[in-house]
Amino acid sequence: MTSGIEFFQSNSGARIYRIPLELFPILSGYAHMVFIEDIVALIDVGSGFGDSNDQIEAGMDELRTKYGERANWGDINYVLITHGHVDHFGGLRYVRERTQAEIGIHELDLPVLANYEERLKVVENRLRVFLVEAGVENGKREGIMTLYMLNKHLYSSSPPDFTFGSRGMRVGPFLIIHVPGHCPGHVVIRLDDVLFSGDHILKDTSPHQAPESLSLYTGLGHYLESLRNVSQLVDGIHLTLGGHEDPIYDLGGRIQEIEALHLERLEKILVQLNEPLTTSQISQALFPDVEGYHELLAIEETGAHVEYLSQRGYIRINNLDELDFESPAPIRYIRSEGVDRLKAVFNHKQPEPITAPEGVKITKEPHISTHRQ
Ligand SMILES: [Zn+2]
Ligand SMILES: [Zn+2]
């Protein structure tokens, strides 16, 4: 029986295998195994949940028997983790017991691995505050918190061996690019004309966003900046392999789609906010039919967009007099301006060049010199 392993090659001949994994009951994805000259690397290690570890084993077995690869735990030089979410690093404990390979992650996601219990506690508390301020009512809030904590206690700290920054963002043949947003320390990994995009860019789903108030260096603003950074690479990338879903062959097109989706969502929120609303009310209008864990995802996604608009002054708090900030209370937002500025930002519109008043001679590029003063 075939396990559905897919094979790809980079333009310098690196051999890349996608090992399909069932990460959680409703989530499937991939670990990638790469062979280039004498280097063997494993990119992400699955969730460690259910059959995920066994599926990696079965995948490696097939690489040995069917493809003749050196796919043994002892042959792996590097285990590279794209970001600190359990569906990507949860298998680390299992992997570590079997290989001497060096395990690397970005330093901003290091605490998730090295100090998992602390991260969990801190984010749990911030999430609780966020849900109160978002206006999620009491009973529902506890339900959401229970769902959030589900499975989380199955994991414990398992520190990596190195951070990407300590290696100058280069590991063997791999170029590591920091793309914060979906996670503080999310990276994409470039090998020749192939990009391993983790959850930063996926083929069909727009990667989940949560407010930065829950975890610094996440948030929609960072995410969109990271998307722009990756869009500078698109000419040299012919294949993008995400941690979930199908391969992407038109990276530039996919980035544009994701940007457009976020702009549309931001516009919808601005339109709604001609009357004061909480994040929870906005979320119910944007994602009316969600239930269970998806309700948490929806309110986080909405919260990330509301935060983006609030950080940049498109919206403001309408019930400031009801808030004392010592005990969190629902926050109602109202629009402070229309969508024109938002659209201009998304259209990459450059500021008009500054023209010199008569008699003044500008010698440097004006908008750069004024920017730096
Ligand atoms: Zn993720
Ligand atoms: Zn994921």
PDB file of C-alpha atoms in Angstrom, residues 36-285:
ATOM      1  CA  ILE A  36      21.198  17.146  -0.747  1.00  0.00           C
ATOM      2  CA  GLU A  37      24.738  15.877  -1.282  1.00  0.00           C
ATOM      3  CA  ASP A  38      25.728  14.410   2.084  1.00  0.00           C
ATOM      4  CA  ILE A  39      23.133  16.322   4.071  1.00  0.00           C
ATOM      5  CA  VAL A  40      19.838  14.910   5.293  1.00  0.00           C
ATOM      6  CA  ALA A  41      17.288  17.219   6.895  1.00  0.00           C
ATOM      7  CA  LEU A  42      13.831  16.818   8.331  1.00  0.00           C
ATOM      8  CA  ILE A  43      11.625  19.892   8.183  1.00  0.00           C
ATOM      9  CA  ASP A  44       8.925  19.782  10.889  1.00  0.00           C
ATOM     10  CA  VAL A  45       8.131  16.648  12.832  1.00  0.00           C
ATOM     11  CA  GLY A  46       4.347  16.417  13.023  1.00  0.00           C
ATOM     12  CA  SER A  47       2.230  16.621  16.152  1.00  0.00           C
ATOM     13  CA  GLY A  48       3.383  13.507  18.010  1.00  0.00           C
ATOM     14  CA  PHE A  49      -0.362  12.917  18.475  1.00  0.00           C
ATOM     15  CA  GLY A  50      -2.231   9.768  17.418  1.00  0.00           C
ATOM     16  CA  ASP A  51      -0.486   8.040  14.514  1.00  0.00           C
ATOM     17  CA  SER A  52       1.696  11.002  13.563  1.00  0.00           C
ATOM     18  CA  ASN A  53       4.989   9.476  14.792  1.00  0.00           C
ATOM     19  CA  ASP A  54       4.185   6.105  13.203  1.00  0.00           C
ATOM     20  CA  GLN A  55       3.417   7.837   9.924  1.00  0.00           C
ATOM     21  CA  ILE A  56       6.852   9.501   9.927  1.00  0.00           C
ATOM     22  CA  GLU A  57       8.402   6.090  10.572  1.00  0.00           C
ATOM     23  CA  ALA A  58       6.388   4.523   7.762  1.00  0.00           C
ATOM     24  CA  GLY A  59       7.375   7.390   5.457  1.00  0.00           C
ATOM     25  CA  MET A  60      11.065   6.943   6.229  1.00  0.00           C
ATOM     26  CA  ASP A  61      10.714   3.219   5.711  1.00  0.00           C
ATOM     27  CA  GLU A  62       9.250   3.820   2.267  1.00  0.00           C
ATOM     28  CA  LEU A  63      12.062   6.265   1.419  1.00  0.00           C
ATOM     29  CA  ARG A  64      14.577   3.528   2.210  1.00  0.00           C
ATOM     30  CA  THR A  65      12.859   0.625   0.512  1.00  0.00           C
ATOM     31  CA  LYS A  66      11.166   2.255  -2.462  1.00  0.00           C
ATOM     32  CA  TYR A  67      13.467   5.200  -3.160  1.00  0.00           C
ATOM     33  CA  GLY A  68      16.782   3.834  -1.834  1.00  0.00           C
ATOM     34  CA  GLU A  69      17.417   6.879   0.358  1.00  0.00           C
ATOM     35  CA  ARG A  70      19.493   7.019   3.544  1.00  0.00           C
ATOM     36  CA  ALA A  71      16.376   7.729   5.546  1.00  0.00           C
ATOM     37  CA  ASN A  72      17.502   6.501   8.951  1.00  0.00           C
ATOM     38  CA  TRP A  73      17.303   8.476  12.166  1.00  0.00           C
ATOM     39  CA  GLY A  74      21.088   8.203  12.443  1.00  0.00           C
ATOM     40  CA  ASP A  75      21.573   9.794   9.008  1.00  0.00           C
ATOM     41  CA  ILE A  76      19.688  13.006   9.740  1.00  0.00           C
ATOM     42  CA  ASN A  77      21.930  16.054  10.245  1.00  0.00           C
ATOM     43  CA  TYR A  78      19.302  18.703  10.929  1.00  0.00           C
ATOM     44  CA  VAL A  79      15.758  18.902  12.183  1.00  0.00           C
ATOM     45  CA  LEU A  80      14.413  22.325  11.271  1.00  0.00           C
ATOM     46  CA  ILE A  81      11.187  23.561  12.867  1.00  0.00           C
ATOM     47  CA  THR A  82       9.289  26.182  10.846  1.00  0.00           C
ATOM     48  CA  HIS A  83       7.403  27.516  13.888  1.00  0.00           C
ATOM     49  CA  GLY A  84       6.330  26.827  17.431  1.00  0.00           C
ATOM     50  CA  HIS A  85       2.897  25.286  16.906  1.00  0.00           C
ATOM     51  CA  VAL A  86       2.324  21.769  18.182  1.00  0.00           C
ATOM     52  CA  ASP A  87       1.240  20.392  14.813  1.00  0.00           C
ATOM     53  CA  HIS A  88       4.802  21.174  13.619  1.00  0.00           C
ATOM     54  CA  PHE A  89       6.987  20.462  16.666  1.00  0.00           C
ATOM     55  CA  GLY A  90       4.863  18.099  18.786  1.00  0.00           C
ATOM     56  CA  GLY A  91       6.779  15.043  17.531  1.00  0.00           C
ATOM     57  CA  LEU A  92      10.123  16.413  18.772  1.00  0.00           C
ATOM     58  CA  ARG A  93      10.279  14.322  21.924  1.00  0.00           C
ATOM     59  CA  TYR A  94       9.898  11.161  19.869  1.00  0.00           C
ATOM     60  CA  VAL A  95      12.405  12.356  17.271  1.00  0.00           C
ATOM     61  CA  ARG A  96      14.983  13.440  19.831  1.00  0.00           C
ATOM     62  CA  GLU A  97      15.063   9.982  21.379  1.00  0.00           C
ATOM     63  CA  ARG A  98      16.050   8.518  18.021  1.00  0.00           C
ATOM     64  CA  THR A  99      18.487  10.917  16.410  1.00  0.00           C
ATOM     65  CA  GLN A 100      21.609  12.925  17.152  1.00  0.00           C
ATOM     66  CA  ALA A 101      20.533  15.488  14.547  1.00  0.00           C
ATOM     67  CA  GLU A 102      20.765  19.112  15.625  1.00  0.00           C
ATOM     68  CA  ILE A 103      17.356  20.623  16.232  1.00  0.00           C
ATOM     69  CA  GLY A 104      16.872  24.266  15.266  1.00  0.00           C
ATOM     70  CA  ILE A 105      14.134  26.868  15.621  1.00  0.00           C
ATOM     71  CA  HIS A 106      13.934  30.657  15.461  1.00  0.00           C
ATOM     72  CA  GLU A 107      14.809  32.307  18.767  1.00  0.00           C
ATOM     73  CA  LEU A 108      11.395  33.996  19.061  1.00  0.00           C
ATOM     74  CA  ASP A 109       9.788  30.553  19.168  1.00  0.00           C
ATOM     75  CA  LEU A 110      12.491  29.093  21.396  1.00  0.00           C
ATOM     76  CA  PRO A 111      10.505  29.709  24.609  1.00  0.00           C
ATOM     77  CA  VAL A 112       7.646  27.588  23.276  1.00  0.00           C
ATOM     78  CA  LEU A 113      10.019  24.631  23.106  1.00  0.00           C
ATOM     79  CA  ALA A 114      12.365  25.413  25.970  1.00  0.00           C
ATOM     80  CA  ASN A 115       9.801  26.731  28.431  1.00  0.00           C
ATOM     81  CA  TYR A 116       6.527  25.332  27.203  1.00  0.00           C
ATOM     82  CA  GLU A 117       4.720  25.461  30.552  1.00  0.00           C
ATOM     83  CA  GLU A 118       5.490  29.168  31.016  1.00  0.00           C
ATOM     84  CA  ARG A 119       4.297  30.047  27.508  1.00  0.00           C
ATOM     85  CA  LEU A 120       1.117  28.099  27.995  1.00  0.00           C
ATOM     86  CA  LYS A 121       0.316  29.846  31.267  1.00  0.00           C
ATOM     87  CA  VAL A 122       1.102  33.334  29.949  1.00  0.00           C
ATOM     88  CA  VAL A 123      -0.912  32.904  26.759  1.00  0.00           C
ATOM     89  CA  GLU A 124      -3.801  31.301  28.655  1.00  0.00           C
ATOM     90  CA  ASN A 125      -4.067  34.378  30.861  1.00  0.00           C
ATOM     91  CA  ARG A 126      -3.765  36.793  27.971  1.00  0.00           C
ATOM     92  CA  LEU A 127      -6.402  34.863  26.063  1.00  0.00           C
ATOM     93  CA  ARG A 128      -8.772  35.120  28.999  1.00  0.00           C
ATOM     94  CA  VAL A 129      -8.346  38.917  29.100  1.00  0.00           C
ATOM     95  CA  PHE A 130      -8.691  39.117  25.332  1.00  0.00           C
ATOM     96  CA  LEU A 131     -11.983  37.185  25.399  1.00  0.00           C
ATOM     97  CA  VAL A 132     -13.405  39.466  28.103  1.00  0.00           C
ATOM     98  CA  GLU A 133     -12.383  42.586  26.191  1.00  0.00           C
ATOM     99  CA  ALA A 134     -13.719  41.058  22.979  1.00  0.00           C
ATOM    100  CA  GLY A 135     -17.120  40.845  24.660  1.00  0.00           C
ATOM    101  CA  VAL A 136     -17.447  37.061  24.686  1.00  0.00           C
ATOM    102  CA  GLU A 137     -20.007  36.236  27.347  1.00  0.00           C
ATOM    103  CA  ASN A 138     -19.098  34.274  30.463  1.00  0.00           C
ATOM    104  CA  GLY A 139     -20.388  30.776  29.707  1.00  0.00           C
ATOM    105  CA  LYS A 140     -19.123  30.748  26.174  1.00  0.00           C
ATOM    106  CA  ARG A 141     -15.754  32.080  27.320  1.00  0.00           C
ATOM    107  CA  GLU A 142     -15.160  29.136  29.617  1.00  0.00           C
ATOM    108  CA  GLY A 143     -16.124  26.745  26.829  1.00  0.00           C
ATOM    109  CA  ILE A 144     -13.604  28.375  24.519  1.00  0.00           C
ATOM    110  CA  MET A 145     -10.882  28.281  27.189  1.00  0.00           C
ATOM    111  CA  THR A 146     -11.493  24.564  27.728  1.00  0.00           C
ATOM    112  CA  LEU A 147     -11.148  23.941  24.004  1.00  0.00           C
ATOM    113  CA  TYR A 148      -7.968  26.014  23.923  1.00  0.00           C
ATOM    114  CA  MET A 149      -6.374  23.975  26.717  1.00  0.00           C
ATOM    115  CA  LEU A 150      -7.417  20.647  25.168  1.00  0.00           C
ATOM    116  CA  ASN A 151      -4.354  18.629  24.055  1.00  0.00           C
ATOM    117  CA  LYS A 152      -2.015  21.406  25.200  1.00  0.00           C
ATOM    118  CA  HIS A 153      -1.029  19.533  28.367  1.00  0.00           C
ATOM    119  CA  LEU A 154       0.095  16.545  26.336  1.00  0.00           C
ATOM    120  CA  TYR A 155       3.281  18.460  25.599  1.00  0.00           C
ATOM    121  CA  SER A 156       6.163  19.573  27.766  1.00  0.00           C
ATOM    122  CA  SER A 157       9.410  21.486  27.375  1.00  0.00           C
ATOM    123  CA  SER A 158      11.960  20.047  24.969  1.00  0.00           C
ATOM    124  CA  PRO A 159      14.648  22.655  24.222  1.00  0.00           C
ATOM    125  CA  PRO A 160      16.215  22.833  20.739  1.00  0.00           C
ATOM    126  CA  ASP A 161      19.984  22.614  20.110  1.00  0.00           C
ATOM    127  CA  PHE A 162      20.392  25.904  18.297  1.00  0.00           C
ATOM    128  CA  THR A 163      18.534  28.955  17.063  1.00  0.00           C
ATOM    129  CA  PHE A 164      18.631  30.009  13.427  1.00  0.00           C
ATOM    130  CA  GLY A 165      19.943  33.446  14.380  1.00  0.00           C
ATOM    131  CA  SER A 166      22.988  31.895  16.047  1.00  0.00           C
ATOM    132  CA  ARG A 167      23.910  30.356  12.668  1.00  0.00           C
ATOM    133  CA  GLY A 168      23.448  33.585  10.717  1.00  0.00           C
ATOM    134  CA  MET A 169      20.093  32.317   9.366  1.00  0.00           C
ATOM    135  CA  ARG A 170      21.904  29.724   7.283  1.00  0.00           C
ATOM    136  CA  VAL A 171      21.930  26.031   8.063  1.00  0.00           C
ATOM    137  CA  GLY A 172      23.951  23.968   5.596  1.00  0.00           C
ATOM    138  CA  PRO A 173      22.372  24.639   2.193  1.00  0.00           C
ATOM    139  CA  PHE A 174      19.225  26.136   3.720  1.00  0.00           C
ATOM    140  CA  LEU A 175      18.533  29.856   3.861  1.00  0.00           C
ATOM    141  CA  ILE A 176      16.257  30.731   6.765  1.00  0.00           C
ATOM    142  CA  ILE A 177      14.002  33.773   6.452  1.00  0.00           C
ATOM    143  CA  HIS A 178      12.144  35.143   9.458  1.00  0.00           C
ATOM    144  CA  VAL A 179       8.463  35.766   8.691  1.00  0.00           C
ATOM    145  CA  PRO A 180       6.737  36.696  11.962  1.00  0.00           C
ATOM    146  CA  GLY A 181       2.947  36.923  12.073  1.00  0.00           C
ATOM    147  CA  HIS A 182       1.297  33.518  12.257  1.00  0.00           C
ATOM    148  CA  CYS A 183       3.848  32.822  15.009  1.00  0.00           C
ATOM    149  CA  PRO A 184       6.507  35.135  16.525  1.00  0.00           C
ATOM    150  CA  GLY A 185       9.402  33.018  15.283  1.00  0.00           C
ATOM    151  CA  HIS A 186       7.914  31.642  12.090  1.00  0.00           C
ATOM    152  CA  VAL A 187      10.473  31.069   9.338  1.00  0.00           C
ATOM    153  CA  VAL A 188      10.320  30.017   5.730  1.00  0.00           C
ATOM    154  CA  ILE A 189      13.199  27.896   4.497  1.00  0.00           C
ATOM    155  CA  ARG A 190      14.666  28.317   1.060  1.00  0.00           C
ATOM    156  CA  LEU A 191      16.568  25.636  -0.785  1.00  0.00           C
ATOM    157  CA  ASP A 192      17.436  26.583  -4.365  1.00  0.00           C
ATOM    158  CA  ASP A 193      14.113  27.269  -6.147  1.00  0.00           C
ATOM    159  CA  VAL A 194      12.030  25.605  -3.443  1.00  0.00           C
ATOM    160  CA  LEU A 195      10.475  27.331  -0.452  1.00  0.00           C
ATOM    161  CA  PHE A 196       9.251  25.478   2.624  1.00  0.00           C
ATOM    162  CA  SER A 197       6.581  27.840   3.856  1.00  0.00           C
ATOM    163  CA  GLY A 198       5.324  26.161   7.053  1.00  0.00           C
ATOM    164  CA  ASP A 199       2.033  27.899   7.854  1.00  0.00           C
ATOM    165  CA  HIS A 200       3.115  31.299   6.538  1.00  0.00           C
ATOM    166  CA  ILE A 201       1.623  30.655   3.107  1.00  0.00           C
ATOM    167  CA  LEU A 202      -0.793  27.826   2.371  1.00  0.00           C
ATOM    168  CA  LYS A 203      -2.380  26.832  -0.924  1.00  0.00           C
ATOM    169  CA  ASP A 204      -6.077  27.147  -0.024  1.00  0.00           C
ATOM    170  CA  THR A 205      -6.459  28.497   3.491  1.00  0.00           C
ATOM    171  CA  SER A 206      -5.381  31.935   4.581  1.00  0.00           C
ATOM    172  CA  PRO A 207      -3.100  31.169   7.530  1.00  0.00           C
ATOM    173  CA  HIS A 208      -4.651  31.834  10.919  1.00  0.00           C
ATOM    174  CA  GLN A 209      -4.007  35.199  12.554  1.00  0.00           C
ATOM    175  CA  ALA A 210      -4.296  36.067  16.236  1.00  0.00           C
ATOM    176  CA  PRO A 211      -3.875  39.447  17.922  1.00  0.00           C
ATOM    177  CA  GLU A 212      -0.410  40.510  18.961  1.00  0.00           C
ATOM    178  CA  SER A 213      -1.845  41.231  22.419  1.00  0.00           C
ATOM    179  CA  LEU A 214      -1.786  37.455  22.961  1.00  0.00           C
ATOM    180  CA  SER A 215       1.775  36.929  21.821  1.00  0.00           C
ATOM    181  CA  LEU A 216       4.218  39.672  20.870  1.00  0.00           C
ATOM    182  CA  TYR A 217       5.506  39.679  17.303  1.00  0.00           C
ATOM    183  CA  THR A 218       2.403  37.963  15.952  1.00  0.00           C
ATOM    184  CA  GLY A 219      -0.496  40.016  14.617  1.00  0.00           C
ATOM    185  CA  LEU A 220      -1.723  40.962  11.186  1.00  0.00           C
ATOM    186  CA  GLY A 221       0.684  43.885  10.721  1.00  0.00           C
ATOM    187  CA  HIS A 222       3.747  41.676  11.131  1.00  0.00           C
ATOM    188  CA  TYR A 223       2.158  38.995   8.992  1.00  0.00           C
ATOM    189  CA  LEU A 224       1.459  41.323   6.065  1.00  0.00           C
ATOM    190  CA  GLU A 225       4.995  42.742   6.266  1.00  0.00           C
ATOM    191  CA  SER A 226       6.359  39.210   6.162  1.00  0.00           C
ATOM    192  CA  LEU A 227       4.202  38.421   3.124  1.00  0.00           C
ATOM    193  CA  ARG A 228       5.693  41.437   1.336  1.00  0.00           C
ATOM    194  CA  ASN A 229       9.183  40.266   2.242  1.00  0.00           C
ATOM    195  CA  VAL A 230       8.550  36.862   0.750  1.00  0.00           C
ATOM    196  CA  SER A 231       6.986  38.408  -2.351  1.00  0.00           C
ATOM    197  CA  GLN A 232      10.449  39.767  -3.188  1.00  0.00           C
ATOM    198  CA  LEU A 233      11.637  36.177  -3.633  1.00  0.00           C
ATOM    199  CA  VAL A 234       8.937  34.952  -5.987  1.00  0.00           C
ATOM    200  CA  ASP A 235      10.953  35.156  -9.203  1.00  0.00           C
ATOM    201  CA  GLY A 236      13.428  32.602  -7.907  1.00  0.00           C
ATOM    202  CA  ILE A 237      10.899  30.235  -6.355  1.00  0.00           C
ATOM    203  CA  HIS A 238       9.179  27.646  -8.527  1.00  0.00           C
ATOM    204  CA  LEU A 239       7.746  25.412  -5.855  1.00  0.00           C
ATOM    205  CA  THR A 240       6.384  26.248  -2.413  1.00  0.00           C
ATOM    206  CA  LEU A 241       5.673  23.454   0.037  1.00  0.00           C
ATOM    207  CA  GLY A 242       3.517  24.409   3.000  1.00  0.00           C
ATOM    208  CA  GLY A 243       3.067  22.458   6.203  1.00  0.00           C
ATOM    209  CA  HIS A 244      -0.467  21.634   5.065  1.00  0.00           C
ATOM    210  CA  GLU A 245      -2.358  21.461   1.762  1.00  0.00           C
ATOM    211  CA  ASP A 246      -1.108  21.091  -1.804  1.00  0.00           C
ATOM    212  CA  PRO A 247       2.098  22.497  -3.315  1.00  0.00           C
ATOM    213  CA  ILE A 248       1.962  26.073  -4.602  1.00  0.00           C
ATOM    214  CA  TYR A 249       3.375  26.767  -8.052  1.00  0.00           C
ATOM    215  CA  ASP A 250       2.385  30.433  -8.297  1.00  0.00           C
ATOM    216  CA  LEU A 251       3.733  31.932  -5.102  1.00  0.00           C
ATOM    217  CA  GLY A 252       3.279  35.539  -6.233  1.00  0.00           C
ATOM    218  CA  GLY A 253      -0.350  34.928  -7.176  1.00  0.00           C
ATOM    219  CA  ARG A 254      -1.061  33.177  -3.890  1.00  0.00           C
ATOM    220  CA  ILE A 255       0.471  36.042  -1.882  1.00  0.00           C
ATOM    221  CA  GLN A 256      -1.750  38.509  -3.740  1.00  0.00           C
ATOM    222  CA  GLU A 257      -4.830  36.407  -2.982  1.00  0.00           C
ATOM    223  CA  ILE A 258      -4.022  36.320   0.727  1.00  0.00           C
ATOM    224  CA  GLU A 259      -3.388  40.071   0.826  1.00  0.00           C
ATOM    225  CA  ALA A 260      -6.667  40.728  -0.979  1.00  0.00           C
ATOM    226  CA  LEU A 261      -8.543  38.547   1.477  1.00  0.00           C
ATOM    227  CA  HIS A 262      -7.210  40.495   4.450  1.00  0.00           C
ATOM    228  CA  LEU A 263      -7.962  43.830   2.817  1.00  0.00           C
ATOM    229  CA  GLU A 264     -11.509  42.691   2.155  1.00  0.00           C
ATOM    230  CA  ARG A 265     -11.907  41.552   5.763  1.00  0.00           C
ATOM    231  CA  LEU A 266     -10.541  44.856   7.086  1.00  0.00           C
ATOM    232  CA  GLU A 267     -12.909  46.785   4.813  1.00  0.00           C
ATOM    233  CA  LYS A 268     -15.873  44.727   6.003  1.00  0.00           C
ATOM    234  CA  ILE A 269     -14.999  45.540   9.606  1.00  0.00           C
ATOM    235  CA  LEU A 270     -14.723  49.254   8.842  1.00  0.00           C
ATOM    236  CA  VAL A 271     -18.134  49.169   7.192  1.00  0.00           C
ATOM    237  CA  GLN A 272     -19.652  47.403  10.222  1.00  0.00           C
ATOM    238  CA  LEU A 273     -18.126  49.884  12.603  1.00  0.00           C
ATOM    239  CA  ASN A 274     -20.347  52.780  11.657  1.00  0.00           C
ATOM    240  CA  GLU A 275     -22.020  51.694  14.891  1.00  0.00           C
ATOM    241  CA  PRO A 276     -20.150  50.677  18.056  1.00  0.00           C
ATOM    242  CA  LEU A 277     -19.470  46.926  18.225  1.00  0.00           C
ATOM    243  CA  THR A 278     -17.358  44.503  20.234  1.00  0.00           C
ATOM    244  CA  THR A 279     -14.877  42.147  18.573  1.00  0.00           C
ATOM    245  CA  SER A 280     -17.238  39.287  19.359  1.00  0.00           C
ATOM    246  CA  GLN A 281     -20.129  41.004  17.545  1.00  0.00           C
ATOM    247  CA  ILE A 282     -17.919  41.694  14.540  1.00  0.00           C
ATOM    248  CA  SER A 283     -16.744  38.092  14.555  1.00  0.00           C
ATOM    249  CA  GLN A 284     -20.318  36.763  14.565  1.00  0.00           C
ATOM    250  CA  ALA A 285     -21.089  38.853  11.495  1.00  0.00           C
TER     251      ALA A 285
END
